[in-house]
Tab-separated table of C-alpha atoms and ligand atoms in Angstrom:
chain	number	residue	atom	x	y	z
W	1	UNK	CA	-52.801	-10.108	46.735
W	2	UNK	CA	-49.273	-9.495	45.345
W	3	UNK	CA	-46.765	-11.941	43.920
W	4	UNK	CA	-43.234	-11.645	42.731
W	5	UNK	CA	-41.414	-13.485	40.054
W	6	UNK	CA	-37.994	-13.687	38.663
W	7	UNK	CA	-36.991	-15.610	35.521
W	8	UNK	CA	-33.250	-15.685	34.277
W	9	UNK	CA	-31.679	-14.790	31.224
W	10	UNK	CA	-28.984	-16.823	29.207
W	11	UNK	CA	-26.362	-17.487	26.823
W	12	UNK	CA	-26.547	-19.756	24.055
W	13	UNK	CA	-23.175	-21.772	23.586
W	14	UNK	CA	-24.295	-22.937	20.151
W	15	UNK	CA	-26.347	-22.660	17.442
W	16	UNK	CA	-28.523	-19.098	17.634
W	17	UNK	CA	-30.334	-18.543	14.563
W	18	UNK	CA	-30.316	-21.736	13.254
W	19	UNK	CA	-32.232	-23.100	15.883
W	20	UNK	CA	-34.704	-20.693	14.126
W	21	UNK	CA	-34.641	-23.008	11.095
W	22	UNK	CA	-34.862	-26.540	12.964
W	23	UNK	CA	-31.414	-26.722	14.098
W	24	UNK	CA	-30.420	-27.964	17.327
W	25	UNK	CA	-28.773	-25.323	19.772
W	26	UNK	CA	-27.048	-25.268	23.313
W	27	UNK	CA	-28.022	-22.950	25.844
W	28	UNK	CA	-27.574	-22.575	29.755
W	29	UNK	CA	-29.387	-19.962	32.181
W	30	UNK	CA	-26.960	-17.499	33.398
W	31	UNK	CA	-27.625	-15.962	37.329
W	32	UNK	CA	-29.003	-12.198	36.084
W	33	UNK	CA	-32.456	-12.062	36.403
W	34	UNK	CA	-35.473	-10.121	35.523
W	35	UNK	CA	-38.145	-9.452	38.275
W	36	UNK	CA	-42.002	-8.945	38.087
W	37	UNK	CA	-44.132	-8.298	40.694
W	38	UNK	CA	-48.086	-7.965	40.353
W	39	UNK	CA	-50.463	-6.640	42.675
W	40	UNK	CA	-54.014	-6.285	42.472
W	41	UNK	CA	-55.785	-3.088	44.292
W	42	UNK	CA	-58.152	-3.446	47.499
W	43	UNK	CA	-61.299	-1.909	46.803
W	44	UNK	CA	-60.152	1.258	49.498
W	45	UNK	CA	-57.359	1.859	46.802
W	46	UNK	CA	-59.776	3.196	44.421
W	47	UNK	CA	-57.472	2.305	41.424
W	48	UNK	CA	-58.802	1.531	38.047
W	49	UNK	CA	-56.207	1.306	36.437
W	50	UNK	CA	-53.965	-1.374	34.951
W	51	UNK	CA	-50.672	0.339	35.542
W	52	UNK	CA	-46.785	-0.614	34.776
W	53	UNK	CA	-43.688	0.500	36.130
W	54	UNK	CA	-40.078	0.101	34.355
W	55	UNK	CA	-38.155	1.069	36.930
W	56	UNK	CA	-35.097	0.404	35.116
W	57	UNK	CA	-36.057	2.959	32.492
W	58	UNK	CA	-38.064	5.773	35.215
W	59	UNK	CA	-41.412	4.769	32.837
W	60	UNK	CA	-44.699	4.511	34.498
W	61	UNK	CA	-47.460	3.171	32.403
W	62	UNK	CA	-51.617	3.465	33.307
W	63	UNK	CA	-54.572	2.590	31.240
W	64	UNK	CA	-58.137	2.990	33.005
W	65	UNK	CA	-59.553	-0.055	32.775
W	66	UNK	CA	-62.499	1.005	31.119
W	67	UNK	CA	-60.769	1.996	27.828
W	68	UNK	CA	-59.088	-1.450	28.103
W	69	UNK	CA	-62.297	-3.270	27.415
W	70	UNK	CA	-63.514	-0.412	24.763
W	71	UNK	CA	-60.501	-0.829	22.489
W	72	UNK	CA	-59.458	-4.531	23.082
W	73	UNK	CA	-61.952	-7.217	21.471
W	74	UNK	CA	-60.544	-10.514	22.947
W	75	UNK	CA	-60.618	-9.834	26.637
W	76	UNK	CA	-59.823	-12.959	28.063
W	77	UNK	CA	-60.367	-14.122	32.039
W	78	UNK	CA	-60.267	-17.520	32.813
W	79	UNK	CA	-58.428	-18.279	29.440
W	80	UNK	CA	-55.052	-18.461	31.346
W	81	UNK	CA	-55.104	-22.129	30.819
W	82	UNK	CA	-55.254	-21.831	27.109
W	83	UNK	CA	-52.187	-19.563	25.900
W	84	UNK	CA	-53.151	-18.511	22.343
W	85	UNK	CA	-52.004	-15.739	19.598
W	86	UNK	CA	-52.223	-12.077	19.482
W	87	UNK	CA	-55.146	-11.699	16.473
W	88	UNK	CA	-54.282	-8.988	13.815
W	89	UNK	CA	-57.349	-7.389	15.691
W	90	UNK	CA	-55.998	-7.305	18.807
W	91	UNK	CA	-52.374	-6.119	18.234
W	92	UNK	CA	-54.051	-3.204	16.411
W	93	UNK	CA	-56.348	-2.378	19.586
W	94	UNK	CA	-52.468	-2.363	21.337
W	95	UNK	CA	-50.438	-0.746	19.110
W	96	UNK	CA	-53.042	2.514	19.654
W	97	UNK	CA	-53.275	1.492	23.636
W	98	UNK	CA	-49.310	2.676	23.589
W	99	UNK	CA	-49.513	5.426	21.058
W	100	UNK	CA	-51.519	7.144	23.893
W	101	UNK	CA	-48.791	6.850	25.860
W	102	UNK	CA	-46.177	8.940	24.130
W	103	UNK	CA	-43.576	6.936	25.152
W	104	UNK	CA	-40.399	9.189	24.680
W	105	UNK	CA	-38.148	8.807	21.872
W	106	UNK	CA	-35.255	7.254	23.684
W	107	UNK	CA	-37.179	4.114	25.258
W	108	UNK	CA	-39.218	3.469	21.793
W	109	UNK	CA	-37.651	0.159	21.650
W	110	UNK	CA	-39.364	-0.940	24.627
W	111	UNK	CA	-42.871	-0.552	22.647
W	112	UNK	CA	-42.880	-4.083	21.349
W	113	UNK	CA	-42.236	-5.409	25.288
W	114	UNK	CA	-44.740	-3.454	26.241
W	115	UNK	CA	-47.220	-5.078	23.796
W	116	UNK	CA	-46.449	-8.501	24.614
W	117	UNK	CA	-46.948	-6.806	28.465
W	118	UNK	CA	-50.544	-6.026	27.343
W	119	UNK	CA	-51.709	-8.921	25.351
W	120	UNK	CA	-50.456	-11.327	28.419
W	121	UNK	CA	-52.257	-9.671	30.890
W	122	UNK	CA	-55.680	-8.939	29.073
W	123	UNK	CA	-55.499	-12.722	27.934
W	124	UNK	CA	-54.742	-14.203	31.271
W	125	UNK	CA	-56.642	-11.247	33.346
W	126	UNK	CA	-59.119	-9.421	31.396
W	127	UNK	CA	-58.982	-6.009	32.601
W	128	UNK	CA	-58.682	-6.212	36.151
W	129	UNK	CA	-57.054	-3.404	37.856
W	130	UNK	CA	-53.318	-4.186	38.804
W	131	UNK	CA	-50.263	-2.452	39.638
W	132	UNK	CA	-46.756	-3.949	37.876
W	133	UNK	CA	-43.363	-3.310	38.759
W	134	UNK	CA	-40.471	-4.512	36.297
W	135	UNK	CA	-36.631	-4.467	37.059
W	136	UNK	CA	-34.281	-6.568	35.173
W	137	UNK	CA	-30.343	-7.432	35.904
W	138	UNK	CA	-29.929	-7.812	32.210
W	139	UNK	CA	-29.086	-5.343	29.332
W	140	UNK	CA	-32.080	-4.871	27.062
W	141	UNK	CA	-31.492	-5.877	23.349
W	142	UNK	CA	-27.549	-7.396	23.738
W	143	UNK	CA	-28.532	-10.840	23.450
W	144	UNK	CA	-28.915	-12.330	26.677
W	145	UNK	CA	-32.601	-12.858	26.308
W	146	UNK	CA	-33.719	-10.427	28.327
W	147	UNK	CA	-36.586	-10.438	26.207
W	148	UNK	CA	-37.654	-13.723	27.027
W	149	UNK	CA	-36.686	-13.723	30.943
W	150	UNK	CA	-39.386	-10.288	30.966
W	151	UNK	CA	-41.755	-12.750	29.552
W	152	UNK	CA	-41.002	-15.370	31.301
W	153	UNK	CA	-41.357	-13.456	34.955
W	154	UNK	CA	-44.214	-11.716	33.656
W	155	UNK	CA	-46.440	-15.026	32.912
W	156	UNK	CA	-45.457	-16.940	36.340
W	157	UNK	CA	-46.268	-14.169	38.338
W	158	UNK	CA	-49.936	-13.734	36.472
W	159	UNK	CA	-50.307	-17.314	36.426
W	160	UNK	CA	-49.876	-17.393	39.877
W	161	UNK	CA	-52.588	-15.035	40.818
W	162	UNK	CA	-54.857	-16.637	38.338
W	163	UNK	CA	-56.686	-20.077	38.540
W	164	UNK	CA	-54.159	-21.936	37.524
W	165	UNK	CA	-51.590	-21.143	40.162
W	166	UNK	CA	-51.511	-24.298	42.519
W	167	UNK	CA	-49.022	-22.783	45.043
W	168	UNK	CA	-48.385	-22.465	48.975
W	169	UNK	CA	-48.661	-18.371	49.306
W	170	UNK	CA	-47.596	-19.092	52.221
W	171	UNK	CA	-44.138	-20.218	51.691
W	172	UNK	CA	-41.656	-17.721	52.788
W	173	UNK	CA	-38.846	-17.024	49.838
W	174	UNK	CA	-38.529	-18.049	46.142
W	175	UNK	CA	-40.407	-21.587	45.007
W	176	UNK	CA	-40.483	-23.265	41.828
W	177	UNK	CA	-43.844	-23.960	39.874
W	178	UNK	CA	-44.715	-27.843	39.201
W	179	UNK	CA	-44.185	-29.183	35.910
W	180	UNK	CA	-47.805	-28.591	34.395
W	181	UNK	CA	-47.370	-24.646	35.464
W	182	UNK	CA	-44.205	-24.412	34.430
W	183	UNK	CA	-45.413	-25.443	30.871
W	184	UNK	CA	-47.838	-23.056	30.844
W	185	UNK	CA	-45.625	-20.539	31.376
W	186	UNK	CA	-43.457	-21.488	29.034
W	187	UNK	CA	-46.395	-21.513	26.827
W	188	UNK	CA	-47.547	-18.021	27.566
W	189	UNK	CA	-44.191	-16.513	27.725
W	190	UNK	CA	-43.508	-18.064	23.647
W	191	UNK	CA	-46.838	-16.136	22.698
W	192	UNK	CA	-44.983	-13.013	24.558
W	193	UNK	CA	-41.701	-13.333	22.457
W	194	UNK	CA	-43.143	-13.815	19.100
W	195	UNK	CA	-44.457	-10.204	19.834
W	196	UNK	CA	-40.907	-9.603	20.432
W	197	UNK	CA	-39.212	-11.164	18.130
W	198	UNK	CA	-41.662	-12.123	15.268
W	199	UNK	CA	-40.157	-15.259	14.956
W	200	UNK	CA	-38.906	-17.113	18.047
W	201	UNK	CA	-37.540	-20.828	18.342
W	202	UNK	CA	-38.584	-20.597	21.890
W	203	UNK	CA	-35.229	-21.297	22.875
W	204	UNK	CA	-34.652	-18.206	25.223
W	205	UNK	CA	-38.382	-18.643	26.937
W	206	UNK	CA	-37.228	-22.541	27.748
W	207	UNK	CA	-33.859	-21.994	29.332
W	208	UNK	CA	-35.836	-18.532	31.317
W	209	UNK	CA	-38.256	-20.936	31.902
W	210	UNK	CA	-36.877	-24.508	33.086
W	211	UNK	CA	-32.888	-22.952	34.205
W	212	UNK	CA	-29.905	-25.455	33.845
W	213	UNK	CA	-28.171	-26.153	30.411
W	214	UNK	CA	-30.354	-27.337	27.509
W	215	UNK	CA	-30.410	-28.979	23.972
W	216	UNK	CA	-33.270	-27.746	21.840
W	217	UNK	CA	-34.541	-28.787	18.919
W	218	UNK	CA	-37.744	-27.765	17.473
W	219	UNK	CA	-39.165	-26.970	20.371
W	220	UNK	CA	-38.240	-30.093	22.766
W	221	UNK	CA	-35.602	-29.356	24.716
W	222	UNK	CA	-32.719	-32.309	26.316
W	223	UNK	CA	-31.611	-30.895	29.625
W	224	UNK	CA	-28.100	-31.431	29.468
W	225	UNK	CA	-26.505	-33.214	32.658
W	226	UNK	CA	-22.674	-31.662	33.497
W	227	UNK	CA	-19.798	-32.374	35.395
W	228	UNK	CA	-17.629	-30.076	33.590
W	229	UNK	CA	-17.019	-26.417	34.601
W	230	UNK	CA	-17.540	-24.263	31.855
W	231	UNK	CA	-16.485	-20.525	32.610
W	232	UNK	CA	-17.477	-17.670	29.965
W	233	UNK	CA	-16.632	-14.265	29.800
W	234	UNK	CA	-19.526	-12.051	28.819
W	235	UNK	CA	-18.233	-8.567	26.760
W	236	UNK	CA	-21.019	-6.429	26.527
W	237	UNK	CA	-20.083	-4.382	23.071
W	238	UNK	CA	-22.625	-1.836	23.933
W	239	UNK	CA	-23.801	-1.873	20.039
W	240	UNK	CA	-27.425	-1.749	20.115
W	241	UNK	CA	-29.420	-4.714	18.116
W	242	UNK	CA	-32.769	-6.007	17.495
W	243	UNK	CA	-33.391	-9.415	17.633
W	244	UNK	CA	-36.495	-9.252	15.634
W	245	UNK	CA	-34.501	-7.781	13.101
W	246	UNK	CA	-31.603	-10.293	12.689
W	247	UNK	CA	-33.912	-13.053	12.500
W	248	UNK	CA	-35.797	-11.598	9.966
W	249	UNK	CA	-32.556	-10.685	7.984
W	250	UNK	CA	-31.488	-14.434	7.855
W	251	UNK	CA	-34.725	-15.515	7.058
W	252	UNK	CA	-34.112	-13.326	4.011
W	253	UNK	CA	-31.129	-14.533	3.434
W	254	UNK	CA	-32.737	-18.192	3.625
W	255	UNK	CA	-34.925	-17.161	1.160
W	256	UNK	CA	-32.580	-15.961	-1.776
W	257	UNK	CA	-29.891	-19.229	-1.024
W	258	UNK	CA	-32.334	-22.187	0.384
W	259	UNK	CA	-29.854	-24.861	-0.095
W	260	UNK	CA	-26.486	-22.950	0.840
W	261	UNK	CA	-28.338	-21.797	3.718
W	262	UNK	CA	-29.305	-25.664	4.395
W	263	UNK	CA	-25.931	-26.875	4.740
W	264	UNK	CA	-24.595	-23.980	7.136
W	265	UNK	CA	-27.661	-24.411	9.294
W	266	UNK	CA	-26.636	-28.304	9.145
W	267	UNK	CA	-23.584	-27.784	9.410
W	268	UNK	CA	-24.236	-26.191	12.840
W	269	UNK	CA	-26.348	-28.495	14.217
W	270	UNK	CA	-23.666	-30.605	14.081
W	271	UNK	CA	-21.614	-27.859	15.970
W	272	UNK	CA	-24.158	-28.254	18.394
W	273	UNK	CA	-24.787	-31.880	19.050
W	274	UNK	CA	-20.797	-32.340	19.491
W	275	UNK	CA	-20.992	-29.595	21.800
W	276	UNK	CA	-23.464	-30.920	23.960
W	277	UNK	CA	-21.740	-34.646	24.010
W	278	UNK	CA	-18.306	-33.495	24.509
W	279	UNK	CA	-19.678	-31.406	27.870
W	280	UNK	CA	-21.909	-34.247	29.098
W	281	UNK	CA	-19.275	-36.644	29.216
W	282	UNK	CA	-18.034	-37.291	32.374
W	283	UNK	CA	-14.579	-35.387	33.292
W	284	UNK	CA	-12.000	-37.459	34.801
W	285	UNK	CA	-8.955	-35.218	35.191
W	286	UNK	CA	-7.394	-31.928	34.202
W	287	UNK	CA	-5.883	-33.126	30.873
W	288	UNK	CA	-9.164	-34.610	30.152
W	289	UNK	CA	-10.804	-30.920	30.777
W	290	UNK	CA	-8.117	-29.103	28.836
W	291	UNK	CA	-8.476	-31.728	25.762
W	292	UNK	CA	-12.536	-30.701	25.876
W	293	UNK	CA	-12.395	-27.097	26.336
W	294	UNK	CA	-9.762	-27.154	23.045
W	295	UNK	CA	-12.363	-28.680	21.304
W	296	UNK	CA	-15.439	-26.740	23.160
W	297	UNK	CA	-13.051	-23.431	21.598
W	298	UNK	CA	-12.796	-24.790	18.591
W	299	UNK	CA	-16.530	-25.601	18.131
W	300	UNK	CA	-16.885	-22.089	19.582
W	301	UNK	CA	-14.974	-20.750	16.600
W	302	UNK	CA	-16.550	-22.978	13.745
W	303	UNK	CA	-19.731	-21.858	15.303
W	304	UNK	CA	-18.729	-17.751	14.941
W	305	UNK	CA	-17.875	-18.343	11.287
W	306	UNK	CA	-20.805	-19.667	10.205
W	307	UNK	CA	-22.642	-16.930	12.024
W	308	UNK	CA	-20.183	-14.621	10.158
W	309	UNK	CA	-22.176	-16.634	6.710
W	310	UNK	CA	-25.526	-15.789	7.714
W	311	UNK	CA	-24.534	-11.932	8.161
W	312	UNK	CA	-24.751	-11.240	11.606
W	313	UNK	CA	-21.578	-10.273	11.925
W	314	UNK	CA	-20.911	-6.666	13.425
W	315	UNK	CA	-17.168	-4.784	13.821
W	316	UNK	CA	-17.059	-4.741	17.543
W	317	UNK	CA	-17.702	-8.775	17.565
W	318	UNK	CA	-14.620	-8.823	15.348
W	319	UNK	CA	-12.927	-6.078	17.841
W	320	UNK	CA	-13.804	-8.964	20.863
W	321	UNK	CA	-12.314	-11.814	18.523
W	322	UNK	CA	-8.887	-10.208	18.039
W	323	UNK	CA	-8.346	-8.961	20.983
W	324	UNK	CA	-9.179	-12.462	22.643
W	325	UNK	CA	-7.170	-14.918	20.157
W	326	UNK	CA	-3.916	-12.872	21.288
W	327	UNK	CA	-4.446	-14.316	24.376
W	328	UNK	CA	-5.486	-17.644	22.532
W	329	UNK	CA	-8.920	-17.435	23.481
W	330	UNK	CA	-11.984	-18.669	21.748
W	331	UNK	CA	-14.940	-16.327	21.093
W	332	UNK	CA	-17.867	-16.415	19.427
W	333	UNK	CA	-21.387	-13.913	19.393
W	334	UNK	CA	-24.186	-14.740	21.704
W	335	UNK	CA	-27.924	-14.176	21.149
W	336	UNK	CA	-28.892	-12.944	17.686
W	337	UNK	CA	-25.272	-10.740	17.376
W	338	UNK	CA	-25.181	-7.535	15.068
W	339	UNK	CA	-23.044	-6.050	18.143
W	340	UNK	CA	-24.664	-7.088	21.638
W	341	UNK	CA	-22.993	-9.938	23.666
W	342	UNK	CA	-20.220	-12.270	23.091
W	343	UNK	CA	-18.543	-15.515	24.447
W	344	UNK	CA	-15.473	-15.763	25.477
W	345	UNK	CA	-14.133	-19.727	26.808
W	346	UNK	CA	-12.156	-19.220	30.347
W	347	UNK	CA	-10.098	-22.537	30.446
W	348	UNK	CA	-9.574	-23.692	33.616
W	349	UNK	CA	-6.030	-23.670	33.614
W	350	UNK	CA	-6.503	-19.599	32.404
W	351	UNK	CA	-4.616	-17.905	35.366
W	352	UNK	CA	-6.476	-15.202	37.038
W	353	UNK	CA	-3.648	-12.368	35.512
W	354	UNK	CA	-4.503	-12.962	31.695
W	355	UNK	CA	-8.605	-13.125	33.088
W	356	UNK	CA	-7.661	-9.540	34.516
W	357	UNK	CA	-5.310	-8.578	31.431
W	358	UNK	CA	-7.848	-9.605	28.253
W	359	UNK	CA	-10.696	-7.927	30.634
W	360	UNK	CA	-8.608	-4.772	31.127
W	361	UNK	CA	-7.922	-4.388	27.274
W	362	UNK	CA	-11.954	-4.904	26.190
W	363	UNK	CA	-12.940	-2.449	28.435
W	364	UNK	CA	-10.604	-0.538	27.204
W	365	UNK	CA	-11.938	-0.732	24.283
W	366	UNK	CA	-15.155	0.228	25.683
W	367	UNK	CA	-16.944	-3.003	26.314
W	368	UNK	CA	-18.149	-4.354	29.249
W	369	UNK	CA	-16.944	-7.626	31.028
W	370	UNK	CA	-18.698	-9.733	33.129
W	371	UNK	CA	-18.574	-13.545	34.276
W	372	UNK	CA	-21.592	-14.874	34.836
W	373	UNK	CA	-22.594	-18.418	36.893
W	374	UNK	CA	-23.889	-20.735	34.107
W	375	UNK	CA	-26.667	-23.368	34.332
W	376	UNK	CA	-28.329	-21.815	37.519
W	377	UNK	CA	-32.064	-21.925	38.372
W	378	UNK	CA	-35.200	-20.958	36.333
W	379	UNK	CA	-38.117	-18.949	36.821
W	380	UNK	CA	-38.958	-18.832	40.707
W	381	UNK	CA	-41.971	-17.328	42.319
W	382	UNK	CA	-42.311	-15.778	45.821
W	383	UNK	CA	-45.316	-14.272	47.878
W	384	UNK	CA	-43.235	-11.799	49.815
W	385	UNK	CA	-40.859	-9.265	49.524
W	386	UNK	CA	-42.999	-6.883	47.102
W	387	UNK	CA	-42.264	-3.085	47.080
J	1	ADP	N1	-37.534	-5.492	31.579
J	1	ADP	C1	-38.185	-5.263	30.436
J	1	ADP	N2	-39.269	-4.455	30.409
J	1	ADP	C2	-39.926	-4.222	29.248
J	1	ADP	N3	-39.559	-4.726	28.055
J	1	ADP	C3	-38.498	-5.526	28.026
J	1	ADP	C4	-37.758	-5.840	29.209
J	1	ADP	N4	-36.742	-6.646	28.863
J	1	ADP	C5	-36.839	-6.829	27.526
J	1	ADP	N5	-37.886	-6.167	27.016
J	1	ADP	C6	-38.293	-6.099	25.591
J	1	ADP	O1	-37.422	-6.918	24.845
J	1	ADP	C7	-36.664	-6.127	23.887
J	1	ADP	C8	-35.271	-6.690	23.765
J	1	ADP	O2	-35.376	-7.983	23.245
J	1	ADP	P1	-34.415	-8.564	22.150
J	1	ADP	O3	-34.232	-7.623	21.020
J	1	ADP	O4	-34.913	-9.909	21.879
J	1	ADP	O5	-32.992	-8.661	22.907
J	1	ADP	P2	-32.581	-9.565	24.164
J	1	ADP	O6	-33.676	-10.562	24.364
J	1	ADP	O7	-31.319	-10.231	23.723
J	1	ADP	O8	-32.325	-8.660	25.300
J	1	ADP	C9	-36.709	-4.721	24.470
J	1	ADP	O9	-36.506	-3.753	23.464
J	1	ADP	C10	-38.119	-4.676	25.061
J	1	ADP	O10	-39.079	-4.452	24.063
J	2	PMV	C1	-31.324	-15.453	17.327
J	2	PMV	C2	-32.082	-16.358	18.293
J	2	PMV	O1	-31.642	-17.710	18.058
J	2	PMV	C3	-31.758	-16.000	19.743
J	2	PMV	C4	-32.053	-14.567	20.084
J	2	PMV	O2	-31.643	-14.257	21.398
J	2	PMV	P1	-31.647	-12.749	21.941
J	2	PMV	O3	-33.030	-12.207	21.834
J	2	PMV	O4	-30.686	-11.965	21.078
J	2	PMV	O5	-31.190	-12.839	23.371
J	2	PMV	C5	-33.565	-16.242	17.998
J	2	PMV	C6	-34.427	-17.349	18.590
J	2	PMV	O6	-33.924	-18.487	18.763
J	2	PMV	O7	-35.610	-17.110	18.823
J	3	MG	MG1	-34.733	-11.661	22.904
């Protein structure tokens, strides 16, 4: 049986970080997705292997399955309906799992993917011989959660070929899971990114997860219902990051100025809950759109400097910024910044020759533009198409 999934990445609009510490943040799914497929061997295959292919980066991974269940201790079928924790025990047995691998140099940032990869599949499938083949639309590590849309893909399309995938194989092209599997994906793919990131909100997995715009807060997520067109250009600074990282330098940070830090993350959930009502309101005419994206840009800004507070700031983000208020544009970082992604507001009104101009000038600079399509679907599943 084989079974293909794609999950989306995303952009946050407000509040990254923070949402970390209990603030509430805006984020929408953006139409780049990551793909999974799964496919367990026929007995004639004579595979025994549990093997994964990044096609993306040329790496093929295989473990025989028999050294999976020497070195792994919580081997886990039929606990797919019960996501749980990697144990210090278990992310041990992994961590020596990919040393075997000698995974070059260049692609060692991929390791900790790779381990949520492993404890997601042992959990939900023990060690049952499977082939997987990754492929993503999304830059790794630049803040559009491509972390989280690799987890997200990768637990619908095991879910789906375990117990607790009530689906029609036989539908032809991409279907959506019912609510109770969707949560359980959602689930699983949360225990993937705190491999990832150490410390997730579960933000990223939600909007990969459910699609549309969202308000989340503590884990419970609003979906946010829109009228307005909001268009966002994407520059790619190319400046490598680590989410993982960031988070765990503002946590720092938290630590040495708890009540300073208190009022900026305050201070942006309020960035964030203005945000959210000034694009659910309902849009009556171009003056009323221009009056909301001035204030969507200047939330957009408030929200950059107080980003700029809990230092993850980076050059090139301030390279993106000047070059972009010249043209009178709002921008602000995306994701947990340090270099990666940032936002850039496209007002309606914006004529398609400054789009072309400001886009000309940061790639110029070396960055890469894109525009994305905002508040698109979520993970999908489909039972054909595999390669
Ligand atoms: N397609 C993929 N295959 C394997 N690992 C992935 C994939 N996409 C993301 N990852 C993992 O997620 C990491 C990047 O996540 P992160 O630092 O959170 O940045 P972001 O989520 O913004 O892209 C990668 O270094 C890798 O470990
Ligand atoms: C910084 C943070 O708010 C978002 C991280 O997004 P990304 O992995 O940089 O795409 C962390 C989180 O919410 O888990
Ligand atoms: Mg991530």
């Amino acid at each position: 049986m084989e079974v293909r999934a794609r999950a989306p990445g995303k952009i946050i609009l407000a509040g990254e970080h923070a949402v970390v510490h209990g603030s509430t943040a805006v984020a929408a799914a953006i139409d780049l997705y990551t793909y999974v497929s799964v496919r367990f061997p026929t007995p004639s295959d004579n595979d025994d292997a549990i093997k994964i292919h990044l096609k993306d980066l040329a790496l093929e991974l295989s473990w025989p399955v028999g050294k999976i269940a020497e070195v792994l201790p919580e081997l886990g079928s039929n606990a797919a309906s019960s996501p749980r924790s990697s144990s210090l025990e278990s992310s041990k047995a992994i961590a020596s799992l990919i040393e075997d691998q000698n995974i070059p140099e260049a692609n060692i940032g991929i390791t900790s993917g790779i381990s949520a990869f492993l404890w997601l599949y042992t959990s939900i499938h023990g060690n049952k011989p499977a082939k997987i083949v990754v492929t993503s639309e999304l830059p790794l590590g630049s803040g559009l959660g491509s972390s989280a849309a690799f987890c997200v893909a990768l637990s619908a399309a095991l879910l789906a070929l375990s117990d607790s995938g009530k689906l029609d194989f036989s539908h032809q092209g991409w279907q959506m899971f019912g609510d109770t599997e969707l949560e359980l994906v959602n689930k699983w793919a949360f225990e993937g990114e705190k491999i990832i990131h150490g410390k997730p909100s579960g933000i990223d997995n939600t909007v990969s997860t459910y699609g549309n715009m969202i308000k989340f807060r503590c884990g419970e997520l609003t979906r946010i219902k829109t009228n307005m067109p909001l268009k966002m250009l994407i520059t790619n600074t190319k400046v490598g990051r680590n989410t993982k990282a960031l988070v765990a330098s503002v946590s720092e940070r938290t630590l040495r100025h708890s009540t300073t830090m208190a009022s900026v993350f305050n201070a942006v959930d309020s960035i964030s809950n203005e945000l959210a009502a000034i694009i659910q309101s309902p849009v009556s005419d171009d003056l009323a759109i221009t009056e909301k994206e001035e204030k969507i840009g200047e939330l957009m800004e408030m929200n950059q400097g107080l980003l700029q507070c809990m230092g993850v700031g980076h050059s090139s983000i301030e390279t993106v910024i000047r070059t972009t208020v010249k043209y009178k544009l709002s921008t602000k970082l995306t994701g947990a910044g340090g270099g990666g992604c940032v936002l850039t507001l496209l007002p309606t009104l914006l004529s398609g020759t400054v789009v072309d101009k400001v886009t000309a000038e940061l790639e110029s600079s070396g960055f890469h533009c894109l525009i994305a399509g905002i508040g698109g679907r979520g993970m999908e599943i489909s039972f054909s198409g595999f390669s």
